[in-house]
Amino acid sequence: MKAVAIILSFVFLGTVLFFFIVPDVSRNISSEIRVLATGDKGGSQGSVGRPSASSPPKTLEEHYIIPPIDPSDYHYPFTPNPEGIKKKGLTRQPGAKTFYLYTPENPESGRLPAVILLHGGNRDGLAMADRWRALADRHGVILVAPDGKDGEWDYAAEKSSFERLFSVMFSNPAIDRDRIYLFGHSAGGMAALPFAADFSERIAAVSVHAAMLVSPPYQEAVRNAKRKIPLCLMIGSEDPVVSPEKAREAAQFFADAGHAASYIELDGHNHWYYTLADWINEYAWQCMIHKAPDIFTED
């Protein structure tokens, strides 16, 4: 079945990859991603609204797709560009936890959606904000990228910081609090999974790249989530850090707990995020905004 799915993906994504090379990436792949994310041709972005009723286990959606760049063409290393990205503190106190804020160029009037970005190990929020800024400008999205402690994420210790981060975001009149999404890469993805469950009433959907559920407390958070939260999990078939089997187990765990989960395996891709970042981000974004209405009913 996996081989058949991969073959079908060649046909399915042919048009997507052809159009992806032009500057306006999203113009041509949005409808394709809607099918990938929801299995139908309908749906709209919508807002979070009321939580759905308790859900039974769901069937995990599985997709096998081929990225537009071969790993032999990946560019190493990656150095982020800070231009236009503001570094801020969660409080005014010296030594306060910091985050990076990016507001899109020429934003539309009214409140904008926002994405919280959790970086990989030994990185900082700047790396994520820089890799997401192209998408932010395309779609009018505010980026909020916190720094982990010493380049890492401590799930238990970071909960209070997340509470403060949401307070800061809710006080920003430009942010639509009903359209806050979460994305994490690698260690940031492993933190994003339980954080999404813990803050499921504030996060519309979550997407991760190269991540898994690493301990029982993380699993407990997923089981006890107050709201069923959509998940889009992406993993390279050749990832040497997080095996596809472990990543799929995480997506399956979400589905078994009643969350709408999609497992998206990138054929030939490894753990390196930064060369494919804009492509991965676009898929993550489209998947999140089109899965969210399936789970949340509007007021």
PDB file of N, CA and C in Angstrom, residues 105-113 140 173-176:
ATOM      1  N   GLU A 105       5.047  42.141   6.016  1.00  0.00           N
ATOM      2  CA  GLU A 105       5.046  43.357   5.219  1.00  0.00           C
ATOM      3  C   GLU A 105       3.652  43.597   4.641  1.00  0.00           C
ATOM      4  N   ASN A 106       3.215  44.845   4.657  1.00  0.00           N
ATOM      5  CA  ASN A 106       1.921  45.236   4.092  1.00  0.00           C
ATOM      6  C   ASN A 106       0.782  44.347   4.587  1.00  0.00           C
ATOM      7  N   PRO A 107       0.611  44.222   5.905  1.00  0.00           N
ATOM      8  CA  PRO A 107      -0.451  43.352   6.419  1.00  0.00           C
ATOM      9  C   PRO A 107      -1.833  43.899   6.103  1.00  0.00           C
ATOM     10  N   GLU A 108      -2.798  42.984   5.995  1.00  0.00           N
ATOM     11  CA  GLU A 108      -4.176  43.398   5.789  1.00  0.00           C
ATOM     12  C   GLU A 108      -4.703  44.053   7.065  1.00  0.00           C
ATOM     13  N   SER A 109      -5.769  44.818   6.912  1.00  0.00           N
ATOM     14  CA  SER A 109      -6.380  45.436   8.086  1.00  0.00           C
ATOM     15  C   SER A 109      -7.090  44.365   8.907  1.00  0.00           C
ATOM     16  N   GLY A 110      -7.283  44.651  10.171  1.00  0.00           N
ATOM     17  CA  GLY A 110      -7.931  43.686  11.044  1.00  0.00           C
ATOM     18  C   GLY A 110      -6.926  42.782  11.728  1.00  0.00           C
ATOM     19  N   ARG A 111      -7.426  41.904  12.553  1.00  0.00           N
ATOM     20  CA  ARG A 111      -6.559  41.001  13.297  1.00  0.00           C
ATOM     21  C   ARG A 111      -6.001  39.911  12.382  1.00  0.00           C
ATOM     22  N   LEU A 112      -4.765  39.515  12.649  1.00  0.00           N
ATOM     23  CA  LEU A 112      -4.071  38.544  11.810  1.00  0.00           C
ATOM     24  C   LEU A 112      -3.855  37.233  12.564  1.00  0.00           C
ATOM     25  N   PRO A 113      -3.787  36.114  11.839  1.00  0.00           N
ATOM     26  CA  PRO A 113      -3.397  34.860  12.485  1.00  0.00           C
ATOM     27  C   PRO A 113      -1.947  34.928  12.930  1.00  0.00           C
ATOM     28  N   GLY A 140       0.090  36.946   5.365  1.00  0.00           N
ATOM     29  CA  GLY A 140      -0.286  37.899   6.393  1.00  0.00           C
ATOM     30  C   GLY A 140      -0.368  37.248   7.761  1.00  0.00           C
ATOM     31  N   PRO A 173      -3.061  43.861  19.863  1.00  0.00           N
ATOM     32  CA  PRO A 173      -4.322  44.062  19.140  1.00  0.00           C
ATOM     33  C   PRO A 173      -4.286  43.567  17.700  1.00  0.00           C
ATOM     34  N   ALA A 174      -3.104  43.272  17.174  1.00  0.00           N
ATOM     35  CA  ALA A 174      -3.004  42.813  15.786  1.00  0.00           C
ATOM     36  C   ALA A 174      -3.236  41.314  15.648  1.00  0.00           C
ATOM     37  N   ILE A 175      -3.213  40.573  16.768  1.00  0.00           N
ATOM     38  CA  ILE A 175      -3.313  39.112  16.711  1.00  0.00           C
ATOM     39  C   ILE A 175      -4.743  38.650  16.955  1.00  0.00           C
ATOM     40  N   ASP A 176      -5.222  37.773  16.091  1.00  0.00           N
ATOM     41  CA  ASP A 176      -6.525  37.131  16.246  1.00  0.00           C
ATOM     42  C   ASP A 176      -6.349  35.924  17.163  1.00  0.00           C
TER      43      ASP A 176
END
